[in-house]
CSV table of N, CA and C in Angstrom, one decimal:
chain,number,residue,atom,x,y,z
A,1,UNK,N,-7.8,2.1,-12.2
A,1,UNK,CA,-6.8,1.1,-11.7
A,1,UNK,C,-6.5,0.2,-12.8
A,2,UNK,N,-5.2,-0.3,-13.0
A,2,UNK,CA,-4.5,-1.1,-14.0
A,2,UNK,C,-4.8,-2.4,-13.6
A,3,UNK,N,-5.2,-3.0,-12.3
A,3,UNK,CA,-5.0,-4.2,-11.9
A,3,UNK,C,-6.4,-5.0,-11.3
A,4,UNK,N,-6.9,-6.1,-12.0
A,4,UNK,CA,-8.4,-6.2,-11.7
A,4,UNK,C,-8.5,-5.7,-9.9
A,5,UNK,N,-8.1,-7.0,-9.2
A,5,UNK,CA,-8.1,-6.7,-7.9
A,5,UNK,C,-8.2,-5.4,-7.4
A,6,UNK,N,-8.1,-4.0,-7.7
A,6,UNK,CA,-8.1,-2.7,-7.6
A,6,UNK,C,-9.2,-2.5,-8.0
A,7,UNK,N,-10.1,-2.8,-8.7
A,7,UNK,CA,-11.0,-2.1,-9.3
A,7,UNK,C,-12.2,-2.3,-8.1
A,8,UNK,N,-12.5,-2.8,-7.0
A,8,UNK,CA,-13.1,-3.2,-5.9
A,8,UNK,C,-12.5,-1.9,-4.8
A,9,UNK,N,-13.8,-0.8,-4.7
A,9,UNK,CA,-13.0,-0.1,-3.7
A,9,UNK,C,-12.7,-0.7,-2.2
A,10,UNK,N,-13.6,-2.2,-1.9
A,10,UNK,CA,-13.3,-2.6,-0.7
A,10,UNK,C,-11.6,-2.8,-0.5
A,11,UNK,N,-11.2,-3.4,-2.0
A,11,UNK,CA,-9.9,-4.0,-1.7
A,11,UNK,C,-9.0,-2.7,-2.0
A,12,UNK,N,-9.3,-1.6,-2.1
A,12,UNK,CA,-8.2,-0.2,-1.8
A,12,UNK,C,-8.5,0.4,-0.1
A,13,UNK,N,-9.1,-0.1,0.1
A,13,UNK,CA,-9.5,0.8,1.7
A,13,UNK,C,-9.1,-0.3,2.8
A,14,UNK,N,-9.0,-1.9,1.9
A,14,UNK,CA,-8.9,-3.1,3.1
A,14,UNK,C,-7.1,-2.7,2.8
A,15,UNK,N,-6.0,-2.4,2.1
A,15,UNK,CA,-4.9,-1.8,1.9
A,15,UNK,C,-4.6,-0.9,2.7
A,16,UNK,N,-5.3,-0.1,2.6
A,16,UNK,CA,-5.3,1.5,3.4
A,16,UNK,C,-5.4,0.8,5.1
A,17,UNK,N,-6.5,0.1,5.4
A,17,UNK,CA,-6.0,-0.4,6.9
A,17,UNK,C,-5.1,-1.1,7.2
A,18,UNK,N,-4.8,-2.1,6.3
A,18,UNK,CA,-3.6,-2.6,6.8
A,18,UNK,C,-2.1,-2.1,7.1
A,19,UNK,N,-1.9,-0.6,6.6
A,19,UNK,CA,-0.8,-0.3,6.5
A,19,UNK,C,-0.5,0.2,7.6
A,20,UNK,N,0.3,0.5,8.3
A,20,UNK,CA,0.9,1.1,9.8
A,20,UNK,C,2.0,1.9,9.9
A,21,UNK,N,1.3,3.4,8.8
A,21,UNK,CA,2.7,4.3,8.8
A,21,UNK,C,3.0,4.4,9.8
A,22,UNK,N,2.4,4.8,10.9
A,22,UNK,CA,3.1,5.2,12.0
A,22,UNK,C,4.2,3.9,12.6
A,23,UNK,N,4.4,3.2,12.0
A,23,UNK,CA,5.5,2.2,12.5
A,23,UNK,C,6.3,2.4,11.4
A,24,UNK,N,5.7,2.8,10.2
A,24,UNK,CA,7.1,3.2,9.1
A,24,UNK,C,7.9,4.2,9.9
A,25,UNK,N,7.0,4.9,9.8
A,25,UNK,CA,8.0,6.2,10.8
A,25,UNK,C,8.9,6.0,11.8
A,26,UNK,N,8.0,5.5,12.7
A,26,UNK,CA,8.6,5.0,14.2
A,26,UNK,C,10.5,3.9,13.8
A,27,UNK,N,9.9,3.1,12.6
A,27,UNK,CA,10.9,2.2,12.4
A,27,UNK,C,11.7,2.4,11.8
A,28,UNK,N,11.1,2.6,10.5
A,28,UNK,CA,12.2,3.3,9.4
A,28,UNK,C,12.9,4.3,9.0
A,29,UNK,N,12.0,5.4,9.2
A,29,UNK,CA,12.7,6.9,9.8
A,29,UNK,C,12.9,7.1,10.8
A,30,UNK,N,13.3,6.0,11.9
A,30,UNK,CA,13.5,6.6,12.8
A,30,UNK,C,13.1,7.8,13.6
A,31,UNK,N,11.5,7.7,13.5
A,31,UNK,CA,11.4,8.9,14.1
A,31,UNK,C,11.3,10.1,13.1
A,32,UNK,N,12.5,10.5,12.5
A,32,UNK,CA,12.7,11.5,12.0
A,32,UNK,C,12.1,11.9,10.2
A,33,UNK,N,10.5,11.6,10.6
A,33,UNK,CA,9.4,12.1,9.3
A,33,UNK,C,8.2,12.3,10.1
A,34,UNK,N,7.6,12.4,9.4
A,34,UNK,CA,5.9,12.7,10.0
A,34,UNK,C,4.8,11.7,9.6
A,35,UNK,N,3.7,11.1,9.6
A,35,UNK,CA,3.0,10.4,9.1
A,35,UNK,C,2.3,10.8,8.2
A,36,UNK,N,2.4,10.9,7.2
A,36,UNK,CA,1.5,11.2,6.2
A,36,UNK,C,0.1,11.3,6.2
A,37,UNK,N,-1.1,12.5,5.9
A,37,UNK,CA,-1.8,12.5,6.2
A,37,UNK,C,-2.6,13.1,4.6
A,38,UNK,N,-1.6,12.9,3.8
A,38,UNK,CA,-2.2,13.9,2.5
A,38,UNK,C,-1.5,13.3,1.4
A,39,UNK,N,-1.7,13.9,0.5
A,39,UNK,CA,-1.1,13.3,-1.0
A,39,UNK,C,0.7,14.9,-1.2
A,40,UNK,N,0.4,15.9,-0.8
A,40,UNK,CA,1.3,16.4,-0.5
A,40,UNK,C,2.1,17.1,1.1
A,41,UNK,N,3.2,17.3,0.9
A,41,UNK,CA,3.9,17.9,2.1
A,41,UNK,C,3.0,19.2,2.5
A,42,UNK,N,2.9,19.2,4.0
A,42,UNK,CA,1.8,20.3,4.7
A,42,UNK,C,3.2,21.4,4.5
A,43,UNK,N,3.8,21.8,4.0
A,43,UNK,CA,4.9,23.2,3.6
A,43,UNK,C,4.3,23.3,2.4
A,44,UNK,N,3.8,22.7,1.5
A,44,UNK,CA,3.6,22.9,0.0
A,44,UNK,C,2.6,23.4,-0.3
A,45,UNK,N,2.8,24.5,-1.4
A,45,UNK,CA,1.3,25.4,-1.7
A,45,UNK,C,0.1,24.5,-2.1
A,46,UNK,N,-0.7,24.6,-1.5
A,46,UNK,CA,-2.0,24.7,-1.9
A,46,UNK,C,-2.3,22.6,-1.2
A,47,UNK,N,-1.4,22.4,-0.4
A,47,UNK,CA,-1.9,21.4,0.5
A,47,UNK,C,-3.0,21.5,1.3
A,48,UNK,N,-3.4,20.2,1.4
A,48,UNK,CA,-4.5,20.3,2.2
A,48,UNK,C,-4.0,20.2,3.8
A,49,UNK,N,-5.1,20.5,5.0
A,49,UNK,CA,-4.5,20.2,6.3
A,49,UNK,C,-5.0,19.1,6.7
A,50,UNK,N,-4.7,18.4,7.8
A,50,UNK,CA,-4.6,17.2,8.4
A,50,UNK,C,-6.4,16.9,8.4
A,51,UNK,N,-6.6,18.2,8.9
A,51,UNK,CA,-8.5,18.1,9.7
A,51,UNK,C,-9.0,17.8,8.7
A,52,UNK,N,-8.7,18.7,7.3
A,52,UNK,CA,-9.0,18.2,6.0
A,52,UNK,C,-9.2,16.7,5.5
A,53,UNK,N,-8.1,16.6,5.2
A,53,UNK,CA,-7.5,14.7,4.6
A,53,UNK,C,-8.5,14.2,5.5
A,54,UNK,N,-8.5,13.6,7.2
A,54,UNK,CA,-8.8,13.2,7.9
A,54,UNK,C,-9.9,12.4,7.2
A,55,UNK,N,-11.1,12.4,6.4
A,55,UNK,CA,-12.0,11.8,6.4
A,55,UNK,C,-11.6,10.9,5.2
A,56,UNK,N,-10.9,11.3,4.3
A,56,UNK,CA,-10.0,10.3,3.6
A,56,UNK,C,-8.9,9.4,3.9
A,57,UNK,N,-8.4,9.4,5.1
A,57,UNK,CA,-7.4,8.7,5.9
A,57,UNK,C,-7.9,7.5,5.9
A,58,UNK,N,-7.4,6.2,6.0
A,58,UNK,CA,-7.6,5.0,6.9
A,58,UNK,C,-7.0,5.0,7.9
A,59,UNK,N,-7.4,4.5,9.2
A,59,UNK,CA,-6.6,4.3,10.0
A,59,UNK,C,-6.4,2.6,10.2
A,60,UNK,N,-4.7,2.6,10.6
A,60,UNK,CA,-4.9,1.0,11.1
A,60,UNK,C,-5.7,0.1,12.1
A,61,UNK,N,-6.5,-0.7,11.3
A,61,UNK,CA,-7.0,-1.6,11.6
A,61,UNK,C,-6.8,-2.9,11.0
A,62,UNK,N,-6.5,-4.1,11.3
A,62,UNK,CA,-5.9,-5.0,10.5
A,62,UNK,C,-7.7,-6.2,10.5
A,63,UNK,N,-8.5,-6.0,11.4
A,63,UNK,CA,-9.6,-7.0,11.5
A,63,UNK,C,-10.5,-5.8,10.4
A,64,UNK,N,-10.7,-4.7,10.5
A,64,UNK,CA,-11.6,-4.0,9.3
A,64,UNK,C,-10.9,-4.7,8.2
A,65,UNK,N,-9.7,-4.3,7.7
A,65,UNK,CA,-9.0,-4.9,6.6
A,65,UNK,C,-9.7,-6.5,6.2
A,66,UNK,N,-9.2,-7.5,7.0
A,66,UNK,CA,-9.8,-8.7,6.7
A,66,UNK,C,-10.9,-8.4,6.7
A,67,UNK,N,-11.7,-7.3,7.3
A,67,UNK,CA,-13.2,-7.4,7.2
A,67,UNK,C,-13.8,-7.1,5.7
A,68,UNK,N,-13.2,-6.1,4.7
A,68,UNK,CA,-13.2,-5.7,3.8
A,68,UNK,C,-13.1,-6.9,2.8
A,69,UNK,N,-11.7,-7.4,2.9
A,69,UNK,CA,-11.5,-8.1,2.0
A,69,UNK,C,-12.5,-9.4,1.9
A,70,UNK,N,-12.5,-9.8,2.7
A,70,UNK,CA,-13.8,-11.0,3.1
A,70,UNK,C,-15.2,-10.6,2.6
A,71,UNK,N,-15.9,-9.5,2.7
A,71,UNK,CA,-16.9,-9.0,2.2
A,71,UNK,C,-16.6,-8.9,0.6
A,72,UNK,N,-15.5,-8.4,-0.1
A,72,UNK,CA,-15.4,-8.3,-1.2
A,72,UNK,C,-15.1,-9.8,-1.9
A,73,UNK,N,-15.3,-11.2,-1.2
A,73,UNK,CA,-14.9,-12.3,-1.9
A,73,UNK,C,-13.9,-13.1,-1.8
A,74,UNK,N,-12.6,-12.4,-0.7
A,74,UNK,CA,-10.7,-13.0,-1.2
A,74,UNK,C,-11.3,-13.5,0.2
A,75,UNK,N,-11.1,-15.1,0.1
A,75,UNK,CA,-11.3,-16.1,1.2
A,75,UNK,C,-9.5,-16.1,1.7
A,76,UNK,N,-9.2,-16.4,2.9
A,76,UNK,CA,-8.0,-17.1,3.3
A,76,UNK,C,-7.3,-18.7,2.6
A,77,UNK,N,-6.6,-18.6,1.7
A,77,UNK,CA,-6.3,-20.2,1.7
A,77,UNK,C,-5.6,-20.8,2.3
A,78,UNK,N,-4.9,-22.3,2.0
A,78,UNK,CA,-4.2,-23.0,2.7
A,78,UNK,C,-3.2,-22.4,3.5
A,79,UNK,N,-2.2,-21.4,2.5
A,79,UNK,CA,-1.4,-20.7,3.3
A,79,UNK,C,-1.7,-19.5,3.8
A,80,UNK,N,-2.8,-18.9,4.4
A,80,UNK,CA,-2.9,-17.3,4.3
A,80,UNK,C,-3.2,-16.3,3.9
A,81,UNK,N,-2.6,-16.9,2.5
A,81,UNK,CA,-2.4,-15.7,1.7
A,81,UNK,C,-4.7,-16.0,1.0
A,82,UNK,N,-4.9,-14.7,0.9
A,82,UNK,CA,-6.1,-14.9,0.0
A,82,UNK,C,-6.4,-15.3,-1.5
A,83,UNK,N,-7.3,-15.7,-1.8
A,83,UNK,CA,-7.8,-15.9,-2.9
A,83,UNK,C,-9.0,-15.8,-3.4
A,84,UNK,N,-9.9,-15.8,-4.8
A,84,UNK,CA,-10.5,-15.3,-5.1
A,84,UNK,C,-11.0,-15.8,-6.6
A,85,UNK,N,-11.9,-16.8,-7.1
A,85,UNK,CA,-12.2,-17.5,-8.0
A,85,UNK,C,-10.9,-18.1,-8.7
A,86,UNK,N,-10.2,-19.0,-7.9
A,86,UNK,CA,-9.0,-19.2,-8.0
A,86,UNK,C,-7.6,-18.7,-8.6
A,87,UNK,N,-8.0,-17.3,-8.3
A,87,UNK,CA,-6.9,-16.3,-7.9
A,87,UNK,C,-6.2,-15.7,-7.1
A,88,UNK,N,-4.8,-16.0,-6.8
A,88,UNK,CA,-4.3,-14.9,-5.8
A,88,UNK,C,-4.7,-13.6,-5.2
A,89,UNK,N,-4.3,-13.2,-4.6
A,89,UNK,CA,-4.7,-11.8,-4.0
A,89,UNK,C,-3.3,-11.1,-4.0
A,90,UNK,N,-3.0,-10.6,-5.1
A,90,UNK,CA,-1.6,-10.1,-5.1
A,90,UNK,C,-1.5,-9.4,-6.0
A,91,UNK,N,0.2,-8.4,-6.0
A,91,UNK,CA,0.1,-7.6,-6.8
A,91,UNK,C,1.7,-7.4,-6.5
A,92,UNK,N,2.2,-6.9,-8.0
A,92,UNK,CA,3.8,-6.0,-7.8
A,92,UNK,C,3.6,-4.6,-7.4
A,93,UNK,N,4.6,-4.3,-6.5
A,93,UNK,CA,5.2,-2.9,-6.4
A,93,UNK,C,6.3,-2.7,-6.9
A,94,UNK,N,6.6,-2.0,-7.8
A,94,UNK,CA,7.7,-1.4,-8.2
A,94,UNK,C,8.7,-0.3,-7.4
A,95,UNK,N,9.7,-0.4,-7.3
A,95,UNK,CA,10.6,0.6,-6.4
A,95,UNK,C,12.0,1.2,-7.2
A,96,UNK,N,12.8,2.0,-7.0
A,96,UNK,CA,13.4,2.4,-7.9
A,96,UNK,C,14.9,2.6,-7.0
A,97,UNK,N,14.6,3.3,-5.5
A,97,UNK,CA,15.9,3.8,-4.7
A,97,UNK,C,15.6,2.5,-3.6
A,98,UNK,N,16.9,2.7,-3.0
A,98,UNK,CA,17.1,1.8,-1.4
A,98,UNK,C,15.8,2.3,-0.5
A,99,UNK,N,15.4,4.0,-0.5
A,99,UNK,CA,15.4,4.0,0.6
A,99,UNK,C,13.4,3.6,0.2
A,100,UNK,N,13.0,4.0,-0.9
A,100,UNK,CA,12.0,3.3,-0.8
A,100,UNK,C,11.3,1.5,-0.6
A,101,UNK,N,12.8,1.1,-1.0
A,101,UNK,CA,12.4,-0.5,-0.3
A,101,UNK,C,12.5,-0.6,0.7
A,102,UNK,N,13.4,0.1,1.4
A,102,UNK,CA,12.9,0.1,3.4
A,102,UNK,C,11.5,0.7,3.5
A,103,UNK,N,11.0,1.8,3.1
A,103,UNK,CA,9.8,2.0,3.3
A,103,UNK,C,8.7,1.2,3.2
A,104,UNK,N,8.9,0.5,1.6
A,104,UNK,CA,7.8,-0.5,1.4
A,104,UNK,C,7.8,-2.2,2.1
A,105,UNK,N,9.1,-2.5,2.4
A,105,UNK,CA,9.5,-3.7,3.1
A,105,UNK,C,8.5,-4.0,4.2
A,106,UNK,N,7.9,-3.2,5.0
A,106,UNK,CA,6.9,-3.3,6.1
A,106,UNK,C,5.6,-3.4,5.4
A,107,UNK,N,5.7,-2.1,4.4
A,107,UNK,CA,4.4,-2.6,4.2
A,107,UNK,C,3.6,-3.8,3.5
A,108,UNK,N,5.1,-4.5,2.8
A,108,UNK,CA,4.6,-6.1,1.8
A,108,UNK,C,4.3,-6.8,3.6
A,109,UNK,N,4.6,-6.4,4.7
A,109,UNK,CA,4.7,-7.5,5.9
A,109,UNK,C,3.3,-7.3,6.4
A,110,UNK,N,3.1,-6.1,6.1
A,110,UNK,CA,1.5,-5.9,6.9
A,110,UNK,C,0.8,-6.3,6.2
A,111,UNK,N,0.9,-6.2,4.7
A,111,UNK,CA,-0.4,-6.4,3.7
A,111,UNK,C,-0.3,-8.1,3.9
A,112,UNK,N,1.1,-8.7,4.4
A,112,UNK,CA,0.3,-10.6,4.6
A,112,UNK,C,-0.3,-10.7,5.8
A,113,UNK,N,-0.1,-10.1,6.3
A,113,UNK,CA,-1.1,-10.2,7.7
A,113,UNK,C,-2.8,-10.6,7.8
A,114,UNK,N,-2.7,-9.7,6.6
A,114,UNK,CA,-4.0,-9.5,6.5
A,114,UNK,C,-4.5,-10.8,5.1
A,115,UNK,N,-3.6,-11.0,4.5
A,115,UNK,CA,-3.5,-12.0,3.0
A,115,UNK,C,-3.4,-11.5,1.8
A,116,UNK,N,-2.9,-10.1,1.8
A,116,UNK,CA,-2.4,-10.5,0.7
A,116,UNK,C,-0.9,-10.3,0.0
A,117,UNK,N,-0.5,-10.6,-0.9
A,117,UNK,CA,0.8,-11.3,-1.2
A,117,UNK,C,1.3,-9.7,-2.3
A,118,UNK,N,1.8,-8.6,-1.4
A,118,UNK,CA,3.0,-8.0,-1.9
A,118,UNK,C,4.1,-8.2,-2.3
A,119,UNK,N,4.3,-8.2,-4.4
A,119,UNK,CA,5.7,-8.6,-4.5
A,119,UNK,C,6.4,-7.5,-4.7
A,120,UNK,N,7.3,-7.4,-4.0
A,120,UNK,CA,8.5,-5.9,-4.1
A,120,UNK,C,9.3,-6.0,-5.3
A,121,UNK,N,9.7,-5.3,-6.4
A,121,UNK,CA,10.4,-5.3,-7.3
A,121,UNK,C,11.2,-4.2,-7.5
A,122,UNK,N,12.8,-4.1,-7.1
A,122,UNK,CA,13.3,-2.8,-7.3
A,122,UNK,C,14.2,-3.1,-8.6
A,123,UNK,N,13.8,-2.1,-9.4
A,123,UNK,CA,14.4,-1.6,-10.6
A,123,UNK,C,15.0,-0.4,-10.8
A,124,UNK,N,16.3,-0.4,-11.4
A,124,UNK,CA,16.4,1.1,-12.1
A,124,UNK,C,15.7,1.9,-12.5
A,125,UNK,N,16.0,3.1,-12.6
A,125,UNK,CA,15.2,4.2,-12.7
A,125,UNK,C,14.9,4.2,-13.9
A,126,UNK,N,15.0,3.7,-15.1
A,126,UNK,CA,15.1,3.6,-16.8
A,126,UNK,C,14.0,2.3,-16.3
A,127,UNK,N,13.9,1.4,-16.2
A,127,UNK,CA,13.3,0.7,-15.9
A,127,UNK,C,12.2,0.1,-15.5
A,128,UNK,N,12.1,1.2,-14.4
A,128,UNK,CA,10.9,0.9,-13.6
A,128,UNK,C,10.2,2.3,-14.7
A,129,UNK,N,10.5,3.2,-15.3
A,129,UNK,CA,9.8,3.6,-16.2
A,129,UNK,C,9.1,3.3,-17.1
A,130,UNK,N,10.3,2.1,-17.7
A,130,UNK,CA,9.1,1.7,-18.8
A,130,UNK,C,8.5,0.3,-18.5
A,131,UNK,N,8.6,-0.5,-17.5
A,131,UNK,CA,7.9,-1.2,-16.7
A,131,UNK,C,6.1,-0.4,-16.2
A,132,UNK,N,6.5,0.7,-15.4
A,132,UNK,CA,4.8,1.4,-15.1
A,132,UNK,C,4.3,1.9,-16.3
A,133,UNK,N,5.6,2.2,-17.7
A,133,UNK,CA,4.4,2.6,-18.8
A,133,UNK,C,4.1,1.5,-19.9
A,134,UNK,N,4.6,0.3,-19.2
A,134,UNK,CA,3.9,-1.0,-20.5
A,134,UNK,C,2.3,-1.3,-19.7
A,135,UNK,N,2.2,-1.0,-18.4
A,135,UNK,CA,0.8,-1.0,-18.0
A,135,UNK,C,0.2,-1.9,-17.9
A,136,UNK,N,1.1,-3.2,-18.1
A,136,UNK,CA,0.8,-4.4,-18.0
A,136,UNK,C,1.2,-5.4,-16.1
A,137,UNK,N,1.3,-4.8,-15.4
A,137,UNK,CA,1.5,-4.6,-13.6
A,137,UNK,C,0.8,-3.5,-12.9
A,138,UNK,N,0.6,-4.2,-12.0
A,138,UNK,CA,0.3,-2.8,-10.7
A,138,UNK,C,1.4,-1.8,-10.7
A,139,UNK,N,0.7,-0.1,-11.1
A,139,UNK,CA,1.6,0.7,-11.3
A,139,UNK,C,2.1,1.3,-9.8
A,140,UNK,N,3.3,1.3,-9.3
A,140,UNK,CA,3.3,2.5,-7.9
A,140,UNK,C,4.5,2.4,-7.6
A,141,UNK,N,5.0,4.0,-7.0
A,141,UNK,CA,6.1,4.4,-7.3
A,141,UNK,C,5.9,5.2,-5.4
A,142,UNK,N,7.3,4.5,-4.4
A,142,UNK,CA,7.4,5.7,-3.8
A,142,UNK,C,8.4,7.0,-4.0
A,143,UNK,N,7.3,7.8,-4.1
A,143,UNK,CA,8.8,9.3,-4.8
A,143,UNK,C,8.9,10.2,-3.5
């Protein structure tokens, strides 16, 4: 992981609960996707199945989440958001098309829920390239 805050598996798994694909779906796709259960599409060779992933899945929980992060150190501050030897609890995402900032737009909503402070950044495609390869930000791309 590029970004201290990452390097704490509590604070990748307190992420993982916070998020609520199944309301990306429900909201953003209208319905019309599947919830993700894998790193690839279940049509694609050599995917795993659902029963598989499963033990790697988070499911939503937003009090595990705060439960994580709290164990790993990021207190609530004044406004919410967390912090952590007088540091934020935050990080950029990078985005490149429309339709992945509808996708990620919920999830900067869910991750304050819990505290911490997703900043969305949509760039061009040239751009957000050599933005994830200066390596100097949280790298992540939805493709």
């Amino acid at each position: 992981m590029e970004k201290e805050i990452f390097k704490d598996a509590r604070v990748r798994k307190a992420v993982a609960h916070a998020v609520n694909r199944q309301e990306i779906v429900q909201f953003v796709m209208k319905g019309q996707a599947d919830v993700s259960h894998g790193f690839l599409h279940p049509l694609v060779a050599g995917a795993s199945t659902k029963e598989q992933m499963r033990p790697f899945m988070a499911d939503f929980e937003l009090d595990k989440s705060r439960q994580l992060l709290t164990e790993a150190g990021w207190t609530p501050g004044a406004s919410g958001m967390r912090q952590k030897d007088g540091k934020p609890l935050s990080a950029n995402l990078y985005v490149f098309t429309e339709l992945h900032e509808r996708i990620v737009t919920p999830v900067q909503a869910q991750l304050r829920q819990v505290g911490f402070d997703l900043q969305l950044k949509r760039l061009e495609a040239a751009a957000f390239t050599s933005a994830t390869r200066a390596g100097s930000t949280t790298r992540a791309s939805c493709r």
